[in-house]
Short mmCIF file of C-alpha atoms in Angstrom, two decimals:
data_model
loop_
_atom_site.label_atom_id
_atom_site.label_comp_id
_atom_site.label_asym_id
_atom_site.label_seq_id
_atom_site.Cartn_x
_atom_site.Cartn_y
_atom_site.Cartn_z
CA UNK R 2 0.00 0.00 0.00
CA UNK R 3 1.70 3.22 -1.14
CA UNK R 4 -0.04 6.80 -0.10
CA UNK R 5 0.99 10.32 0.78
CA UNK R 6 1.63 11.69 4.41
CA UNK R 7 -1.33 14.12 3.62
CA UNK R 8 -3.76 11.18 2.72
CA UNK R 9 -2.85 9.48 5.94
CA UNK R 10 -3.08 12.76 7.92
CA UNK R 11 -6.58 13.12 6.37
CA UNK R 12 -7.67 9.56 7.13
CA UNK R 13 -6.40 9.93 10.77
CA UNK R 14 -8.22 12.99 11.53
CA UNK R 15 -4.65 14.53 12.87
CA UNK R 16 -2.38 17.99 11.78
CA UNK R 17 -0.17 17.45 8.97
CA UNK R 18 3.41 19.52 9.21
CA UNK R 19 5.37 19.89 6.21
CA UNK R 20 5.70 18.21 3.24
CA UNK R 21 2.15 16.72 2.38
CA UNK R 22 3.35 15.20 -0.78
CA UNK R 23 5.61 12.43 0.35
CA UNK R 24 5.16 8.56 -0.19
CA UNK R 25 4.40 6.81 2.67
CA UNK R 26 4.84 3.19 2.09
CA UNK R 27 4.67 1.37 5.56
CA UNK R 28 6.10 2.07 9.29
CA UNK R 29 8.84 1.41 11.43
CA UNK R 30 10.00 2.23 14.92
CA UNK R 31 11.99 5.47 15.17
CA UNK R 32 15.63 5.26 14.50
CA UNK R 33 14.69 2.48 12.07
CA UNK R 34 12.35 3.91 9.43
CA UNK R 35 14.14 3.15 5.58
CA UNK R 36 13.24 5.15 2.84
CA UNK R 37 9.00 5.64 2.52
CA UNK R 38 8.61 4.50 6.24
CA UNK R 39 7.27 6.95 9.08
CA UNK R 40 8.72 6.83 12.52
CA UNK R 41 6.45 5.84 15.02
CA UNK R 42 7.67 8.23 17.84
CA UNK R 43 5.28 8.94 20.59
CA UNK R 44 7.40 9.76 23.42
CA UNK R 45 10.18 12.06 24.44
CA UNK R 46 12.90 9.53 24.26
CA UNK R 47 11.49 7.97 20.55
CA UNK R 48 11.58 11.24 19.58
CA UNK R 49 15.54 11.87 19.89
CA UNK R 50 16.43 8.31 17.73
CA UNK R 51 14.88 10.19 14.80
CA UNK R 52 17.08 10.50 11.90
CA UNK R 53 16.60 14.15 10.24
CA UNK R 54 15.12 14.02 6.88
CA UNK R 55 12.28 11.55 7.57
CA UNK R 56 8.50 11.34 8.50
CA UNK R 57 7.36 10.74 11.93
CA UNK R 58 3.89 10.46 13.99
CA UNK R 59 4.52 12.74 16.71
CA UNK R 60 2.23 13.75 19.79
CA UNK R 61 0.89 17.31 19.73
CA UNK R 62 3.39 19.54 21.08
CA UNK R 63 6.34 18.22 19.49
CA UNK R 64 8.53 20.21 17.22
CA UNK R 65 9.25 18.71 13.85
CA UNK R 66 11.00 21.46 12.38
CA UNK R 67 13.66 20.95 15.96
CA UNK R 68 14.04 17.10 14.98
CA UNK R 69 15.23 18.08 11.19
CA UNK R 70 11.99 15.69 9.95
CA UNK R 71 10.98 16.63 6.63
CA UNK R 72 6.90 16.06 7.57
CA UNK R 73 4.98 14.94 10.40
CA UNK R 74 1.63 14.05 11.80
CA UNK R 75 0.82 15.20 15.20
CA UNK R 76 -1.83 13.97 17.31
CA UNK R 77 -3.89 14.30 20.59
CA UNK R 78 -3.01 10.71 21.28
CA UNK R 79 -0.72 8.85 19.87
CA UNK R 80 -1.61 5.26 20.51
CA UNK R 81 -5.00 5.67 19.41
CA UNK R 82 -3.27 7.47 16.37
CA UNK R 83 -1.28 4.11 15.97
CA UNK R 84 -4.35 2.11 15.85
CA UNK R 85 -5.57 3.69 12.35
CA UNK R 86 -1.92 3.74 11.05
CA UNK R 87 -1.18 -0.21 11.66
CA UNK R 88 -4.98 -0.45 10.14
CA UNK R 89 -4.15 1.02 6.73
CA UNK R 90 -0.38 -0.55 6.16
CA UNK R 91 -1.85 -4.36 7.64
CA UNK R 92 -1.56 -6.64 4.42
CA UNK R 93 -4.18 -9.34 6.36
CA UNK R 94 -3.96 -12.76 5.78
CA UNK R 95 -3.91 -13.53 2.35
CA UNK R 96 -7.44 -14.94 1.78
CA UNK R 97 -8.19 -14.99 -1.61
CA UNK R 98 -11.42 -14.82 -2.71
CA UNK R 99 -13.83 -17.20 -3.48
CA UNK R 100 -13.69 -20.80 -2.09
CA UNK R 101 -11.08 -22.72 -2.67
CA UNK R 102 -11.31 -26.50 -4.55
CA UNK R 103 -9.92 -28.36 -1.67
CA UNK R 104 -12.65 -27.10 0.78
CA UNK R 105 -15.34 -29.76 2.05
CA UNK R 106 -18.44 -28.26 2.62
CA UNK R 107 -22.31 -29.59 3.81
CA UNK R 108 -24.84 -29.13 1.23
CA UNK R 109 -26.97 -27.98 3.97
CA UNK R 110 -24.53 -25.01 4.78
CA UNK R 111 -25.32 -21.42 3.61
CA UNK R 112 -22.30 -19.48 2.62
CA UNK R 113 -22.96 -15.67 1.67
CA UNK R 114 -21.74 -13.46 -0.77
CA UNK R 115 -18.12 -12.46 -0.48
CA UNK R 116 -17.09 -14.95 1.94
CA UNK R 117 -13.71 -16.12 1.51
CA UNK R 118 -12.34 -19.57 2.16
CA UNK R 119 -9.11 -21.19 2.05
CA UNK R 120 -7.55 -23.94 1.12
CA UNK R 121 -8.56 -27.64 3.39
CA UNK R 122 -11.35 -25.53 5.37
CA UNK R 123 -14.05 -28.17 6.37
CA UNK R 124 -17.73 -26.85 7.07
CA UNK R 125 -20.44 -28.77 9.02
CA UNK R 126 -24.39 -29.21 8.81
CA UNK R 127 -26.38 -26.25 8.01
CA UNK R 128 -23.47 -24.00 9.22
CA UNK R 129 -24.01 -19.89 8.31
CA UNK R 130 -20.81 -17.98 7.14
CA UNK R 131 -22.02 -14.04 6.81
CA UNK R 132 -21.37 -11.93 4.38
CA UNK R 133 -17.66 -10.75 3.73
CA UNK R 134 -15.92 -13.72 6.33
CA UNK R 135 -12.78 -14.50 5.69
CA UNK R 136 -11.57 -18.30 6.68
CA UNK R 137 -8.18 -19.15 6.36
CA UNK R 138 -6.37 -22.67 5.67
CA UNK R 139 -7.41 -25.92 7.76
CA UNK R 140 -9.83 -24.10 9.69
CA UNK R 141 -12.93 -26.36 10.86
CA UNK R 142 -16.76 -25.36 11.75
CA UNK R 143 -18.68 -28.16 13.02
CA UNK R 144 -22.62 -28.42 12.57
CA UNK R 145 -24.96 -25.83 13.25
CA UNK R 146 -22.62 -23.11 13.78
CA UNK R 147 -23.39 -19.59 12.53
CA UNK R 148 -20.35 -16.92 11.88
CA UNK R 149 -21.19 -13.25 11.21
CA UNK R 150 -20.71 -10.64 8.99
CA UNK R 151 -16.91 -9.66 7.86
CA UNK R 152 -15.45 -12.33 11.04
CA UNK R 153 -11.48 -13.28 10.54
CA UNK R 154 -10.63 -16.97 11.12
CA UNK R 155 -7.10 -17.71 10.96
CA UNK R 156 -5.25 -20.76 10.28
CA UNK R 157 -6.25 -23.62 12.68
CA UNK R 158 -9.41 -22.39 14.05
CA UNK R 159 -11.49 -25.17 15.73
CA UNK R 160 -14.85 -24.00 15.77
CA UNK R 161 -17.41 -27.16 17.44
CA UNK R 162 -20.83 -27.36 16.96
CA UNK R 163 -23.49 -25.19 17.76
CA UNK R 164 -21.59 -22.20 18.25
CA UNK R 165 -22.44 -18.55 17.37
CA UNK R 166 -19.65 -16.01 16.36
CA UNK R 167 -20.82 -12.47 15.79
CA UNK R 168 -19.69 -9.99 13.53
CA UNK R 169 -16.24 -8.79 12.96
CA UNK R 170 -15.04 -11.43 15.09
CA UNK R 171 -11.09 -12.28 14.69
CA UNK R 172 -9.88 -15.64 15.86
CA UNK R 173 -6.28 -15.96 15.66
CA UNK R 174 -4.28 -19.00 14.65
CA UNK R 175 -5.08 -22.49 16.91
CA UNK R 176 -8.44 -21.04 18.68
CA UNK R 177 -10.58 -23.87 19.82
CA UNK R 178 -13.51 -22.79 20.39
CA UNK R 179 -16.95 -25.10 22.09
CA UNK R 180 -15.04 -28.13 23.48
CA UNK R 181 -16.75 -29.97 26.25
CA UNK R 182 -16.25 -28.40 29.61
CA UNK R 183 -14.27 -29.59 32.31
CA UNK R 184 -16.92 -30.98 34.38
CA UNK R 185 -17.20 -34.46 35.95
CA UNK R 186 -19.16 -36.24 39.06
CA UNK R 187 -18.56 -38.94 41.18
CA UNK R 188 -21.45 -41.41 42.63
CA UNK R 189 -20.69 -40.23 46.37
CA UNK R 190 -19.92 -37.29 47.41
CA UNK R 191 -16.18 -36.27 46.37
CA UNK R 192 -13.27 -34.97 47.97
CA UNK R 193 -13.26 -32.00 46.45
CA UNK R 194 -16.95 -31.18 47.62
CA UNK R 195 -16.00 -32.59 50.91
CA UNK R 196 -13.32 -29.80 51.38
CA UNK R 197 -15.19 -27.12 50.26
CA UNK R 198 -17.73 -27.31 53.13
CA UNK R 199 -15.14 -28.21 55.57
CA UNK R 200 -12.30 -26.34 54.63
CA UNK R 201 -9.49 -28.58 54.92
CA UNK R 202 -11.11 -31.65 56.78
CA UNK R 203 -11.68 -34.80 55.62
CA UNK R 204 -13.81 -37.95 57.09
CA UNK R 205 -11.62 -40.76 55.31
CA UNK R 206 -10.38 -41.02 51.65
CA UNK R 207 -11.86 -43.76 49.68
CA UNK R 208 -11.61 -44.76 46.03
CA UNK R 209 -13.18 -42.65 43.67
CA UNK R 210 -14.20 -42.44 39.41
CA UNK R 211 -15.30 -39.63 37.49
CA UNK R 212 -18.09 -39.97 35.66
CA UNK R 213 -18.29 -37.00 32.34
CA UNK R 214 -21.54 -34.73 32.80
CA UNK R 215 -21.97 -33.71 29.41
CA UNK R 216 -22.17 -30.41 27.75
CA UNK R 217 -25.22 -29.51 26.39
CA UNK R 218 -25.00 -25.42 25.32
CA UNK R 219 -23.20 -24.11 23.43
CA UNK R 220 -20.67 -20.86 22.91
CA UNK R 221 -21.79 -17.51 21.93
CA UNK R 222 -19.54 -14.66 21.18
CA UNK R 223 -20.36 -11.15 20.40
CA UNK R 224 -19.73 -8.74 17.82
CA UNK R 225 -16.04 -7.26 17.86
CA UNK R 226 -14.70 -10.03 19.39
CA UNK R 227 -11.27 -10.90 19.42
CA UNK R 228 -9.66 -13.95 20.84
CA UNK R 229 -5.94 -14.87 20.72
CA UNK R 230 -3.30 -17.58 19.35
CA UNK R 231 -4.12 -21.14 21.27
CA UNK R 232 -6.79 -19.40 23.44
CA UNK R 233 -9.83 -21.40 24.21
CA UNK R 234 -13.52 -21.34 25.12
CA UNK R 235 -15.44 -24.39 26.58
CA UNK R 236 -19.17 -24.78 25.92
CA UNK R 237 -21.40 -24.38 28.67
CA UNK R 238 -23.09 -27.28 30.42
CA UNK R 239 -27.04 -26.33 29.85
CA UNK R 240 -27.00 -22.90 29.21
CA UNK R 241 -23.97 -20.94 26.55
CA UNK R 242 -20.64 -19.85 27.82
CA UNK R 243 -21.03 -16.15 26.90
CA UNK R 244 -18.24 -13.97 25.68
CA UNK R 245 -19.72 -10.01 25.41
CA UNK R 246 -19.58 -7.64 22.75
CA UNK R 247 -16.19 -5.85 22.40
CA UNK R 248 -14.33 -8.15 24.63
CA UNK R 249 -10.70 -8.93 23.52
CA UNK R 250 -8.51 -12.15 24.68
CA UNK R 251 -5.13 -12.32 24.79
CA UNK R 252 -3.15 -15.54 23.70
CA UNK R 253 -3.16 -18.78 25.79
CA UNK R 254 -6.24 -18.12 27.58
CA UNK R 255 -8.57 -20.77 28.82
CA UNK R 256 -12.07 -20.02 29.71
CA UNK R 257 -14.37 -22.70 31.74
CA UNK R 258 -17.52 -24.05 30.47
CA UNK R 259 -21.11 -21.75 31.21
CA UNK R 260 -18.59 -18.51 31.79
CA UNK R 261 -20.11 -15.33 31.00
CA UNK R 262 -17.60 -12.64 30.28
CA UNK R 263 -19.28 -9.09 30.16
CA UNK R 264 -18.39 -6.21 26.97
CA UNK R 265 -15.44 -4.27 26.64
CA UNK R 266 -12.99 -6.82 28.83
CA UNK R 267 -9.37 -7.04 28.35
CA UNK R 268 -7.98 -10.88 29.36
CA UNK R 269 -4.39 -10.65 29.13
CA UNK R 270 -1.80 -13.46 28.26
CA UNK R 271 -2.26 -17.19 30.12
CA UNK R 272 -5.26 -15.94 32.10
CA UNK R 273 -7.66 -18.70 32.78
CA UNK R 274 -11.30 -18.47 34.31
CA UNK R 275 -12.90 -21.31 36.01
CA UNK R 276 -16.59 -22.70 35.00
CA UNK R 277 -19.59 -20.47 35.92
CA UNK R 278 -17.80 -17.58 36.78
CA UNK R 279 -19.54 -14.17 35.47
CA UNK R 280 -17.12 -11.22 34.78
CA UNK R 281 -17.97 -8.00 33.92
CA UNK R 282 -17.67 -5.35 31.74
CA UNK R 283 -15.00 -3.38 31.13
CA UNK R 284 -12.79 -5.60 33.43
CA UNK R 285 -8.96 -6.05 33.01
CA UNK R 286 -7.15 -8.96 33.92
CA UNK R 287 -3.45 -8.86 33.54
CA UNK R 288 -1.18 -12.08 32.77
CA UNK R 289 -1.58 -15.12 34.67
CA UNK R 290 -4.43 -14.14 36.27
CA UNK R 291 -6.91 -16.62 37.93
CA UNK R 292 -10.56 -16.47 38.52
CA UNK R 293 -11.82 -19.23 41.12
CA UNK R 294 -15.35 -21.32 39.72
CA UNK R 295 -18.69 -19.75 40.70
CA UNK R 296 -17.56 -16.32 41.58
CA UNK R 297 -18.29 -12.55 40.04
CA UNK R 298 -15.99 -10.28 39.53
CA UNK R 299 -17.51 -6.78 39.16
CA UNK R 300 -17.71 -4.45 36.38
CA UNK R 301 -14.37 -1.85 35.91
CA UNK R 302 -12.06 -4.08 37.99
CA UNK R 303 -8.33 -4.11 37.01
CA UNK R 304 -6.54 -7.42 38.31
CA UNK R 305 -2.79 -7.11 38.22
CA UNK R 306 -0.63 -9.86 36.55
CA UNK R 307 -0.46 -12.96 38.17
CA UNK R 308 -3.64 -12.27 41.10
CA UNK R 309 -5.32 -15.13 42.04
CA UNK R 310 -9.42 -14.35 42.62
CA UNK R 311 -10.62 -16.76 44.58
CA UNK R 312 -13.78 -14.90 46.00
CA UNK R 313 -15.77 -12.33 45.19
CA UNK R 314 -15.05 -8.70 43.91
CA UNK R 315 -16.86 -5.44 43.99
CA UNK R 316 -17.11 -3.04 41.17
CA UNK R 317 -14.35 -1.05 40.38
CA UNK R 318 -11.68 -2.74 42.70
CA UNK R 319 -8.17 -2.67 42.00
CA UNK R 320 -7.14 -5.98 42.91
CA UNK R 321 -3.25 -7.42 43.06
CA UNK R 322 -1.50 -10.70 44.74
CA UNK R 323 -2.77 -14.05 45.88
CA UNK R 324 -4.93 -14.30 47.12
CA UNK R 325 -6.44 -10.69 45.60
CA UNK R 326 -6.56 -8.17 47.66
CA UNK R 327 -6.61 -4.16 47.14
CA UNK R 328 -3.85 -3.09 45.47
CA UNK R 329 -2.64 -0.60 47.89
CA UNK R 330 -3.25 -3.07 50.55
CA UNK R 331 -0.58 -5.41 48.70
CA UNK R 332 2.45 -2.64 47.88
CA UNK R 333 1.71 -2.34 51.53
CA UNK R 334 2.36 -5.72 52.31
CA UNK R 335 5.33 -5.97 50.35
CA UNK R 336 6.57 -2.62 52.10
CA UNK R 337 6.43 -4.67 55.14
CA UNK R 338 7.83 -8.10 53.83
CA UNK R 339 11.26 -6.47 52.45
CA UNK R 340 10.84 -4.66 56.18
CA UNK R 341 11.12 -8.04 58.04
CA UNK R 342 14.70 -8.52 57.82
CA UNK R 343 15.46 -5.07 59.51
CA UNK R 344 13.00 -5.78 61.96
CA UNK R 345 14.20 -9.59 62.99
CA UNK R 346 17.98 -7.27 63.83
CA UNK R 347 16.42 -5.04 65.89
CA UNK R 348 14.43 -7.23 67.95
CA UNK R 349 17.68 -9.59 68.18
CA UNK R 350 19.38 -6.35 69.33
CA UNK R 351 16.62 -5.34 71.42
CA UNK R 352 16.47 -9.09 73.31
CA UNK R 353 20.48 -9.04 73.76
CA UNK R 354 20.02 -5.36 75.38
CA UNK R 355 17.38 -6.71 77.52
CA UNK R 356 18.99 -9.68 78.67
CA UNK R 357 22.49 -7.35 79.41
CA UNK R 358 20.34 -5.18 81.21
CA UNK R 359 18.95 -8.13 83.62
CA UNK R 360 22.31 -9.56 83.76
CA UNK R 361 23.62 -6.46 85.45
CA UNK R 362 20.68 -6.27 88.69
CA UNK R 363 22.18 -5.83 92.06
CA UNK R 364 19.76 -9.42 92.50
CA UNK R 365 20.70 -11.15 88.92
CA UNK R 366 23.10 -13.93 90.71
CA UNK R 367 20.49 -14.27 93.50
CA UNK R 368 18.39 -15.22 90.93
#
């Protein structure tokens, strides 16, 4: 893709300084922009690896003319600003259009118009692919599945039946999505319900075999969904695991069966939520982060990487550690922790004082 600095200005809604007419052919971190590239350089400290001579996005109050650039774009924000620029230079996967020969599809599905599909992409039962979709190679949609309007499937998608993907929905490369849930039963009462109502005691241990409680629902995802590389989403038991409008998921992530994940979340790298748990919206859960089963956690909380939720958690809370608590409440805690060692030599130093102290009585060999 090959356009001018002022046609990218334009389609970025941001000030254009200097020379509108140059190529802009793709983007590169400052200090390593080649010849057509702009600099991405956002901060301060990006902004003094520029080489003079080049293009650059800057943030508002920077001055190109000081750097020695030859144009710029400045803008209110730059990451936003970096959003529409990736946009417009992203190639995408390749899809051409059309279905490929090699692809195995139900006479019962209903593909619309403009749908592209790749090569060895297998299609269930009265499956729906909407208008525009894109599915890459060896991508699989079992029976009764419907995708939506302009949704990205990437090489490797596993896609079970009776799922529903809205629109716009990108699954990257390895996404499983509607395998049975995690969820078995024993004849008598397990261990693991045994401890949860006693906390830690148990009567005896005796023998025990699982028996599979099957999953019935399904999985149904919302419009502007995206889900990362190797991420996965069990179908619920009786009712759908839900994943809400908006909601994007990081890479590695495993999500329990009849889950219901709220709009607008963030789930970071290797987080994994535990059957029935609701979260909701707007929440943001950092790496590594673990909900327990059956719990909330409220709408606009931020979990820090690696906190372990294990009950529930009010609206809004900042939560860090394991188990979660507030974040300040944590730094505290740690504050105190690196504290300890300190402490331990001045209570040793305190005891010897003492103990010279008694030593030293008129009475101490009476003693």
């Amino acid at each position: 893709m090959t356009v001018t600095i002022a046609d990218l200005a334009r389609a970025l809604d941001a000030r254009l300084w200097g020379d509108g007419s140059l190529t802009v052919t793709g983007a590169a971190e400052a200090g390593q922009a080649g010849p057509g590239q702009i600099a991405l350089a956002t901060t301060p400290a990006y902004a003094e690896k520029l080489a003079p001579g080049g293009m650059a996005l800057l943030a508002d109050g920077s001055d190109p003319e000081a750097l020695g650039l030859k144009a710029a774009i400045l803008v209110a924000r730059p990451r936003l600003a970096m959003a529409g620029l990736t946009r417009a230079f992203d190639p995408g996967p390749g899809i051409a259009p059309g279905i490929h020969p090699t692809t195995v599809i139900d006479p019962s599905a209903e593909i619309a118009e403009g749908a592209a599909i790749g090569p060895f992409v297998v299609i269930g039962a009265r499956v729906r692919i909407g208008a525009g979709a894109r599915i890459a190679a060896h991508v699989s949609i079992g029976p009764d599945t419907v995708i939506g309007v302009d949704a990205l499937l990437h090489p490797g998608v596993r896609i079970a039946h009776g799922v529903s993907i809205g629109d716009r929905v990108i699954l990257n490369p390895g996404v499983s999505i509607g395998g049975d849930g995690f969820s078995f039963v024993t004849p008598e009462k397990s261990g693991v319900e045994e401890i949860r109502h006693t906390l830690g005691e148990r009567a005896e241990i005796r023998q025990q075999h699982w028996t599979r409680i099957h999953s019935l629902g399904g999985v149904e995802i919302g419009d502007d969904v995206e889900v990362g590389a190797n991420s996965t989403i069990d179908r619920g038991t009786i009712r759908a695991t839900r994943i809400g409008r908006g909601t994007k998921i990081d890479n590695l992530v495993q999500i329990g069966h009849n889950c219901v994940v709220g709009e607008d979340s963030l789930l970071c790298g290797l987080v994994g939520v535990a059957g029935s748990a609701r979260i909701g919206n707007r929440v943001v859960l950092g790496g590594q982060v673990g909900v327990s089963d059956n719990i909330f956690v409220g709408d606009d909380v931020i979990a820090g990487g690696a906190t372990k939720i294990f009950t529930n958690a009010p609206a809004g809370r900042v939560l860090l550690g394991s188990p979660a608590v507030k974040m300040e409440t944590h730094v505290e805690a740690q504050k105190n922790i690196r504290r300890l060692p300190r402490l331990y030599a001045q209570v040793a130093e305190l005891r010897e004082t003492v103990k010279n102290l008694l030593d030293k009585r008129p009475d101490a060999d009476k003693a």
